[in-house]
C-alpha positions in Angstrom: 8.2 14.0 -11.1 5.9 14.3 -9.0 2.8 13.5 -11.7 4.2 10.9 -12.3 4.3 9.8 -8.8 -0.2 11.1 -8.0 -1.3 9.6 -11.3 1.1 6.4 -12.2 -0.1 6.8 -15.9 -0.9 3.5 -17.8 0.6 4.5 -20.8 3.3 7.1 -21.2 3.4 9.2 -24.7 6.8 11.3 -24.6 9.2 12.8 -27.0 13.0 11.3 -27.3 14.4 14.5 -25.0 12.7 13.8 -21.7 14.5 9.8 -21.5 17.6 11.1 -23.0 18.0 13.9 -20.5 17.0 11.5 -17.4 20.0 9.6 -18.8 22.6 12.2 -19.2 22.6 13.0 -15.5 21.0 10.4 -13.8 21.9 6.8 -15.2 25.3 7.3 -18.0 27.3 8.7 -14.4 26.2 6.1 -12.5 27.1 3.6 -15.4 30.7 5.2 -16.3 31.0 4.8 -11.8 30.8 1.5 -12.0 32.4 0.5 -15.8 35.0 -2.4 -14.3 31.6 -3.0 -12.3 29.9 -4.0 -15.9 33.1 -5.7 -16.8 31.6 -8.8 -14.6 28.8 -10.6 -16.1 26.5 -10.7 -12.9 27.0 -7.9 -11.2 26.0 -6.2 -14.5 23.6 -7.6 -15.0 22.4 -6.6 -11.2 23.1 -3.4 -11.9 20.9 -3.0 -14.8 17.5 -4.6 -13.0 18.1 -1.8 -10.2 18.5 1.3 -12.6 16.0 -0.2 -15.0 14.0 -1.0 -11.9 14.1 2.7 -10.5 13.4 3.8 -13.8 9.5 3.1 -13.8 9.4 3.6 -10.1 10.8 7.0 -11.2 7.4 7.4 -14.0 4.5 5.9 -12.3 5.6 2.7 -11.4 2.5 0.7 -13.5 3.4 1.9 -16.7 2.7 -1.0 -19.7 5.3 1.0 -21.9 6.3 4.5 -23.0 5.6 5.6 -26.3 8.2 7.6 -28.3 7.5 9.7 -31.0 8.5 14.0 -32.3 12.0 13.4 -32.7 15.0 10.6 -32.9 16.2 9.2 -30.4 19.9 9.4 -29.8 21.2 5.4 -30.4 23.2 5.6 -26.7 20.2 6.8 -24.9 18.7 3.7 -26.5 20.9 0.7 -27.1 20.7 1.3 -23.1 17.0 1.1 -22.5 17.1 -1.8 -24.5 20.1 -3.5 -22.6 18.4 -2.9 -19.4 14.6 -4.4 -20.9 13.1 -0.2 -20.3 9.1 -1.1 -21.7 9.4 2.2 -24.4 9.0 2.0 -28.5 9.2 4.3 -30.8 6.6 5.0 -33.7 6.5 7.8 -36.5 3.9 10.0 -37.2 2.7 13.2 -39.1 0.3 15.5 -39.1 -0.8 15.1 -42.2 -1.4 11.7 -41.7 -3.3 11.6 -38.2 -1.2 11.0 -37.2 -0.1 7.6 -36.6 2.4 5.9 -40.1 4.4 3.0 -38.2 4.3 1.2 -34.3 4.7 -1.7 -33.0 4.6 -2.9 -28.7 7.8 -2.0 -27.3 8.8 -6.4 -27.0 8.6 -6.5 -30.7 10.4 -2.9 -31.4 13.9 -3.3 -32.8 17.1 -1.6 -33.4 17.1 2.0 -34.1 13.9 1.0 -36.2 10.3 3.9 -35.3 7.7 0.7 -35.9 6.4 -1.0 -38.7 3.1 0.0 -40.6 -0.2 0.6 -39.3 -2.6 -1.1 -39.8 -5.1 -0.1 -43.4 -1.9 2.0 -44.4 0.2 1.3 -47.0 4.4 2.3 -46.9 6.9 2.3 -49.9 10.3 4.0 -49.7 11.2 5.7 -52.5 14.7 4.1 -54.3 15.8 1.2 -56.1 16.6 -0.8 -53.1 14.3 -0.1 -50.8 15.1 -1.9 -47.3 20.4 -1.3 -48.2 19.7 2.8 -50.0 17.4 5.7 -47.4 14.8 7.3 -49.7 11.4 9.4 -49.3 8.9 7.6 -47.0 6.1 7.6 -49.2 2.3 6.9 -47.9 -1.7 5.8 -48.8 -4.0 5.0 -47.2 -7.1 6.4 -45.2 -6.0 7.7 -43.0 -3.3 10.6 -45.1 -5.3 13.8 -46.2 -6.6 14.7 -48.9 -4.4 19.1 -49.3 -3.8 21.7 -47.4 -6.4 23.6 -47.1 -6.9 27.1 -49.8 -3.3 26.0 -51.3 -3.4 24.3 -54.3 0.9 24.6 -54.4 1.8 23.0 -51.8 -0.9 20.2 -52.1 0.2 19.2 -55.6 3.2 19.0 -55.1 2.9 16.8 -51.5 2.1 14.1 -54.0 3.6 12.2 -56.3 2.2 11.6 -59.9 0.2 8.3 -58.5 -1.0 9.4 -55.4 1.5 8.7 -52.9 1.7 11.4 -50.2 5.6 13.0 -49.5 6.2 12.9 -46.1 10.2 14.1 -47.0 11.5 12.0 -44.1 14.4 9.2 -45.1 14.6 6.1 -44.5 14.5 2.3 -45.2 11.8 -0.8 -45.2 13.3 -4.3 -44.0 11.7 -6.7 -45.5 10.4 -7.9 -42.8 8.3 -4.2 -42.8 9.9 -1.9 -40.1 11.3 1.3 -41.2 14.3 3.0 -40.4 14.3 6.9 -40.2 18.0 8.3 -41.5 16.8 12.6 -41.8 15.0 15.4 -43.7 15.6 15.2 -47.8 15.5 18.9 -46.5 18.5 18.6 -44.4 20.9 15.8 -45.8 24.1 17.4 -47.1 26.2 16.2 -50.3 28.9 15.4 -49.7 31.6 16.3 -51.7 32.0 13.1 -53.7 28.2 13.0 -54.3 28.0 10.9 -50.7 24.8 11.5 -48.6 25.2 13.0 -45.7 22.6 13.1 -42.3 23.2 15.7 -39.5 20.5 15.1 -37.6 22.0 11.5 -37.1 24.9 13.1 -36.4 23.6 16.4 -33.7 22.8 13.5 -32.1 25.6 11.9 -30.8 27.0 15.8 -30.6 23.4 16.1 -28.2 24.9 13.6 -25.7 28.1 15.5 -24.9 28.2 16.6 -21.2 26.9 20.2 -21.2 25.2 20.1 -24.6 22.0 21.6 -24.4 21.6 21.7 -28.6 22.8 21.2 -31.2 23.0 21.8 -35.5 25.5 20.5 -37.9 26.2 23.1 -41.6 28.0 23.0 -43.9 30.6 25.7 -44.3 32.9 25.9 -48.0 32.5 22.9 -48.3 33.3 21.1 -44.8 31.2 19.9 -41.8 30.7 22.2 -38.4 29.3 22.4 -35.7 27.4 25.2 -33.6 26.8 24.0 -30.6 24.6 25.2 -27.7 25.7 25.1 -24.2 24.5 24.6 -20.7 26.1 27.9 -19.5 23.9 27.5 -16.5 25.3 24.2 -15.1 28.1 24.7 -16.1 28.8 27.7 -14.3 27.3 26.0 -11.2 30.2 23.2 -11.1 32.6 26.0 -11.6 34.0 25.9 -15.0 34.4 29.5 -17.0 33.3 29.7 -21.1 37.7 29.2 -22.4 37.0 25.2 -20.2 34.1 24.8 -21.1 34.5 24.8 -24.2 37.3 22.5 -23.8 35.6 20.2 -22.5 33.1 20.1 -25.1 35.7 19.9 -28.1 37.4 16.3 -26.0 34.4 15.0 -27.2 35.0 15.5 -30.8 37.6 12.4 -31.9 34.9 9.9 -30.3 31.6 11.2 -31.9 33.6 11.6 -35.3 35.1 7.4 -34.7 30.9 7.4 -34.9 30.4 7.9 -38.4 32.6 6.9 -41.9 35.2 10.4 -43.2 32.8 12.1 -45.0 30.5 12.5 -42.8 33.2 13.8 -40.1 32.9 17.6 -38.5 36.1 19.5 -38.4 34.9 22.1 -35.7 33.4 22.7 -33.3 31.6 26.7 -32.2 29.9 27.5 -29.4 26.4 29.3 -29.6 26.7 32.2 -27.3 22.4 31.9 -27.2 20.6 29.7 -27.8 19.4 28.6 -31.4 15.8 30.2 -32.7 13.6 27.5 -32.6 10.0 26.9 -34.6 6.1 26.1 -32.7 7.1 22.0 -32.8 10.6 22.2 -30.5 13.1 22.3 -33.9 16.1 24.5 -34.9 15.5 26.9 -37.8 17.8 25.4 -39.8 17.7 28.2 -42.1 18.9 30.8 -40.1 22.2 29.2 -39.7 23.1 27.7 -43.7 26.3 29.6 -44.2 29.0 29.5 -47.5 28.7 26.6 -49.7 31.5 25.5 -52.4 30.5 26.4 -55.7 
């Protein structure tokens, strides 16, 4: 925060986690304390404007916009940020695409979208109804790489027969060209009745539970289980025993399940004694935590 106050950046590029942490630790407690006041229209606007001004000032005070990417932005946090007209946008890209695929200025962005197709790029969604039914996002353009160095097999798998790069991400493309991502094809869980379950969406909700640092949704014998790594250090500072912490986190499960259809409901949560193993990019190594699947 000192760097922001010293430098006063014009553009901020960040992962959503930074703003999710600020929201959870500093903004949400204020909103919760003033819930009754925020039901009054004029007072509500005053409180939201105050929060917006304080947030802008904390990040240097003069930036044009914050560009977020690299991970999904938590829906609750994004909704609040848009309600207070905070100047942020969510983009989407990959190293293989050098790297921008979609982007829109903050005042043109749409809720839960990662923007419009960047110039000189083509996007298609491998679906019979790309604006309704999620499918793999595929890209073509001069920005797309030629292949993986000295790895012909990986290169062949990365492209369709007609030359489109397969991103491995799942999403929909609305009639106006805005892209909405749902998750990764390799992470998708097939429900008991053939429903597509995107664990990243559920994990985003779990990560907003107080004291939750990271979470992972897995399939265990046909049921969905939430693995949670809590902030043990903060809980200890707040005088919470592990049992109390467990009960506090478990109490939020019903609220999380309420956000999703029945086939995406989590049966129970398990607290992890240690944090998940991560990739160099900061993603959880999912394959290390897979369990039994129904035969």
